Coordinates of C-alpha atoms in Angstrom, one line a residue:
M3 CA 121.1 34.6 277.1
I4 CA 117.5 34.5 275.8
L5 CA 115.8 37.8 274.9
T6 CA 112.1 38.4 274.7
C7 CA 111.0 40.2 271.6
A8 CA 108.1 41.5 269.6
I9 CA 107.6 42.5 265.9
I10 CA 105.6 45.4 264.5
D11 CA 105.1 45.7 260.8
D12 CA 102.0 46.6 258.7
E13 CA 103.2 44.4 255.8
P14 CA 101.9 40.8 256.3
L15 CA 104.8 39.3 254.3
A16 CA 107.4 41.2 256.2
L17 CA 105.7 40.3 259.5
G18 CA 105.6 36.6 258.5
L19 CA 109.3 36.6 257.4
L20 CA 110.5 38.1 260.7
E21 CA 108.3 35.7 262.7
S22 CA 109.9 32.8 260.9
Y23 CA 113.4 34.2 261.6
V24 CA 112.6 34.6 265.3
K25 CA 111.2 31.1 265.6
K26 CA 114.4 29.5 264.3
T27 CA 116.7 31.7 266.5
P28 CA 117.2 29.9 269.8
S29 CA 118.2 33.1 271.6
L30 CA 114.9 34.8 271.0
N31 CA 111.5 34.2 272.5
L32 CA 108.6 35.8 270.5
C33 CA 106.1 37.5 272.8
G34 CA 104.1 39.7 270.4
L35 CA 103.2 40.1 266.8
Y36 CA 101.5 43.4 265.7
S37 CA 100.4 44.8 262.4
S38 CA 100.4 48.4 263.6
A39 CA 102.0 50.6 266.2
I40 CA 98.5 51.5 267.5
E41 CA 97.9 47.8 268.2
A42 CA 101.3 47.4 269.9
M43 CA 100.7 50.5 272.0
K44 CA 97.8 48.8 273.7
A45 CA 99.7 45.6 274.7
L46 CA 103.4 46.4 275.2
P47 CA 103.1 48.8 278.2
D48 CA 101.8 45.9 280.3
H49 CA 104.1 43.3 278.6
P50 CA 107.4 44.9 277.9
V51 CA 110.1 43.0 275.9
D52 CA 113.8 43.2 275.6
L53 CA 114.0 43.6 271.9
L54 CA 111.6 45.2 269.4
F55 CA 111.8 44.7 265.6
L56 CA 110.0 47.9 264.5
D57 CA 109.0 49.0 260.9
I58 CA 109.3 52.7 260.3
Q59 CA 106.8 53.3 257.5
M60 CA 103.4 52.7 259.0
P61 CA 100.0 54.5 258.9
D62 CA 98.7 56.6 261.8
L63 CA 101.7 56.2 264.0
N64 CA 105.1 55.5 262.3
G65 CA 108.0 53.6 263.9
L66 CA 110.1 56.6 264.7
E67 CA 107.2 58.2 266.6
F68 CA 106.4 55.0 268.4
S69 CA 110.0 54.4 269.4
R70 CA 109.9 57.5 271.6
M71 CA 107.1 55.8 273.6
V72 CA 109.1 52.7 274.2
P73 CA 110.8 52.3 277.6
E74 CA 114.6 52.6 277.8
S75 CA 114.9 49.0 278.8
T76 CA 113.5 47.9 275.4
R77 CA 116.1 48.0 272.6
I78 CA 114.9 48.7 269.1
V79 CA 116.0 47.3 265.7
F80 CA 114.4 49.3 262.9
T81 CA 113.3 47.4 259.8
T82 CA 112.5 49.5 256.7
A83 CA 113.0 49.7 252.9
F84 CA 114.2 53.3 253.1
G85 CA 117.8 53.9 254.1
Q86 CA 117.4 57.7 254.7
Y87 CA 116.0 56.9 258.2
A88 CA 119.3 55.7 259.6
L89 CA 120.2 59.0 261.2
D90 CA 116.8 59.3 262.8
G91 CA 117.3 55.8 264.1
Y92 CA 120.5 56.8 265.8
R93 CA 118.8 59.9 267.4
V94 CA 116.3 57.7 269.1
N95 CA 119.1 55.4 270.2
A96 CA 118.2 52.4 268.1
L97 CA 120.4 49.3 268.5
D98 CA 120.5 48.5 264.8
Y99 CA 118.9 49.2 261.5
L100 CA 117.9 46.6 258.9
L101 CA 117.1 47.4 255.3
K102 CA 114.4 45.3 253.5
P103 CA 114.5 42.7 252.1
I104 CA 116.1 41.4 255.2
S105 CA 118.3 38.3 255.0
Y106 CA 118.6 35.9 257.9
A107 CA 122.3 36.6 258.0
D108 CA 121.6 40.3 258.6
F109 CA 118.9 39.4 261.1
T110 CA 121.2 37.2 263.2
E111 CA 123.9 39.8 263.1
A112 CA 121.5 42.3 264.7
V113 CA 120.4 39.7 267.2
N114 CA 124.0 39.0 268.2
K115 CA 124.6 42.7 268.6
A116 CA 121.5 42.9 270.9
I117 CA 122.8 39.9 273.0
Q118 CA 126.2 41.6 273.3
W119 CA 124.5 44.8 274.4
F120 CA 122.4 43.1 277.1
E121 CA 125.4 41.1 278.3
L122 CA 127.5 44.3 278.7
K123 CA 124.5 46.0 280.3
Q124 CA 124.2 43.1 282.8
K125 CA 127.9 43.3 283.5
A126 CA 127.7 47.0 284.0
E127 CA 124.8 46.7 286.4
E128 CA 126.6 44.0 288.4
D129 CA 129.7 46.1 288.5
P130 CA 128.5 49.6 287.8
V131 CA 131.8 51.4 288.4
G132 CA 134.0 48.9 286.7
N133 CA 135.8 47.8 289.8
T134 CA 135.7 45.6 292.9
A135 CA 135.5 46.8 296.5
G136 CA 138.7 48.7 297.6
K137 CA 140.0 49.1 294.0
E138 CA 140.1 52.3 292.0
L139 CA 137.6 52.9 289.1
E140 CA 139.1 51.5 285.9
Y141 CA 136.6 51.8 283.2
I142 CA 133.0 52.9 282.3
Y143 CA 130.6 51.8 279.5
V144 CA 129.2 54.4 277.1
K145 CA 126.6 54.0 274.3
S146 CA 128.0 54.7 270.8
D147 CA 126.9 53.7 267.3
Y148 CA 124.3 51.1 268.5
K149 CA 126.8 49.5 270.9
L150 CA 128.0 49.7 274.5
I151 CA 131.7 50.4 274.5
Q152 CA 134.1 49.9 277.4
V153 CA 136.3 53.0 277.9
E154 CA 139.4 52.8 280.1
L155 CA 139.6 55.9 282.2
D156 CA 143.4 55.9 282.0
K157 CA 143.2 56.5 278.2
I158 CA 140.8 59.5 278.4
L159 CA 142.5 62.9 277.6
F160 CA 139.4 65.1 277.6
I161 CA 135.6 65.0 277.0
E162 CA 133.9 67.6 274.8
G163 CA 130.2 68.4 275.2
L164 CA 128.1 69.1 272.0
K165 CA 124.5 69.8 273.0
D166 CA 123.0 66.3 273.0
Y167 CA 126.3 64.5 272.4
I168 CA 129.7 64.1 273.9
K169 CA 133.1 63.4 272.3
I170 CA 135.5 61.3 274.3
H171 CA 139.0 61.9 273.2
L172 CA 141.4 59.0 273.9
E173 CA 145.1 58.5 273.8
D174 CA 146.3 56.6 270.7
M175 CA 143.0 57.1 268.9
A176 CA 142.7 59.4 265.9
R177 CA 138.9 59.7 266.2
P178 CA 136.9 60.4 269.4
I179 CA 134.1 58.2 270.6
L180 CA 130.7 59.9 270.0
S181 CA 128.0 59.2 272.5
L182 CA 124.4 60.4 272.8
T183 CA 124.5 61.7 276.4
S184 CA 125.1 65.0 278.2
L185 CA 128.4 66.3 279.6
K186 CA 126.8 66.7 283.0
S187 CA 125.7 63.0 283.1
M188 CA 129.3 62.0 282.2
E189 CA 130.7 64.3 284.9
E190 CA 128.6 62.6 287.5
K191 CA 130.0 59.2 286.6
L192 CA 133.7 60.2 286.6
P193 CA 135.8 60.2 289.8
A194 CA 136.3 63.9 290.8
E195 CA 139.8 63.2 292.1
R196 CA 140.9 62.4 288.5
F197 CA 138.8 64.6 286.3
I198 CA 138.1 68.3 286.4
R199 CA 135.6 70.5 284.6
V200 CA 137.4 73.5 283.0
H201 CA 134.7 74.9 280.8
R202 CA 131.0 74.3 280.3
S203 CA 131.9 72.2 277.2
F204 CA 135.0 70.4 278.5
I205 CA 136.2 67.9 281.1
V206 CA 139.8 67.0 281.3
Q207 CA 141.8 64.2 283.1
K208 CA 144.1 66.0 285.5
Q209 CA 147.1 63.8 285.2
K210 CA 147.0 64.1 281.4
I211 CA 147.5 67.9 281.5
K212 CA 151.0 68.5 280.2
I213 CA 150.9 72.1 278.9
I214 CA 148.9 75.1 280.0
E215 CA 149.4 78.2 277.9
K216 CA 147.5 81.5 277.9
G217 CA 144.6 80.2 279.7
R218 CA 144.3 77.1 277.5
I219 CA 145.1 73.4 278.1
I220 CA 146.9 71.9 275.1
F221 CA 146.5 68.3 273.9
G222 CA 148.5 68.1 270.7
K223 CA 146.5 70.1 268.1
N224 CA 143.6 70.6 270.5
Y225 CA 143.3 73.7 272.6
I226 CA 140.9 73.5 275.5
P227 CA 139.7 76.8 276.9
V228 CA 139.5 77.4 280.6
S229 CA 136.6 79.6 281.6
D230 CA 136.7 82.1 284.5
S231 CA 134.2 80.1 286.6
Y232 CA 136.5 77.0 286.6
K233 CA 139.9 78.8 286.5
Q234 CA 140.5 78.8 290.3
E235 CA 139.8 75.1 290.8
L236 CA 142.3 74.3 288.0
Q237 CA 144.8 76.7 289.6
N238 CA 144.4 75.0 293.0
Y239 CA 145.2 71.7 291.4
V240 CA 148.3 73.0 289.6
N241 CA 149.6 74.8 292.7
K242 CA 149.8 71.5 294.5
H243 CA 152.3 70.2 291.9
I244 CA 154.4 73.3 291.3
I245 CA 158.0 73.0 292.3

């Protein structure tokens, strides 16, 4: 896979270094070299690229501000000398984050991550529900920590909504997967015959429900509340399986 890319950096030395890195990387095709975000803003809308190496500290319009103008199809790798921007980079859904001075090893690692992301994206688009005709949905892809992660539906216990994020709690995993998306968006992707909304902040997998006590679903040490607006739907499901 060959990715088109552009570089934006107001430091001539940094711009030249990244240009040399791109030119000796066979999987990249350099389509733009810009010394400011303002300059890039005039060209990139008509000539979008797959990957953008974007400096953060720039005059007039900084990299974080410019990243919010970039289309979703363009993935961003931030380049900066200041590590405190990492969290902001995650909030704008950057693919990676490189601290200056940037070594070629770190650069190629970011490029490989980008290639993996686009390959998974391509696979997800070709097979958006993770199955073939006539087969049941088996997995989905979620964005997490600059990566696309395949999540097997069979392993999902419950999904928790946290404003702009969700937590996907899986069997045999101590820590949930954190993804920058909404619970509503996730609900729309999941098969309704397998998952049920029980609260404005929780979706659970029906077949994983083992214990219901005092209006709560219990998953180990986690207690999932069932709100009044969803109680009847859950009761209807349970009634079908009561002996």
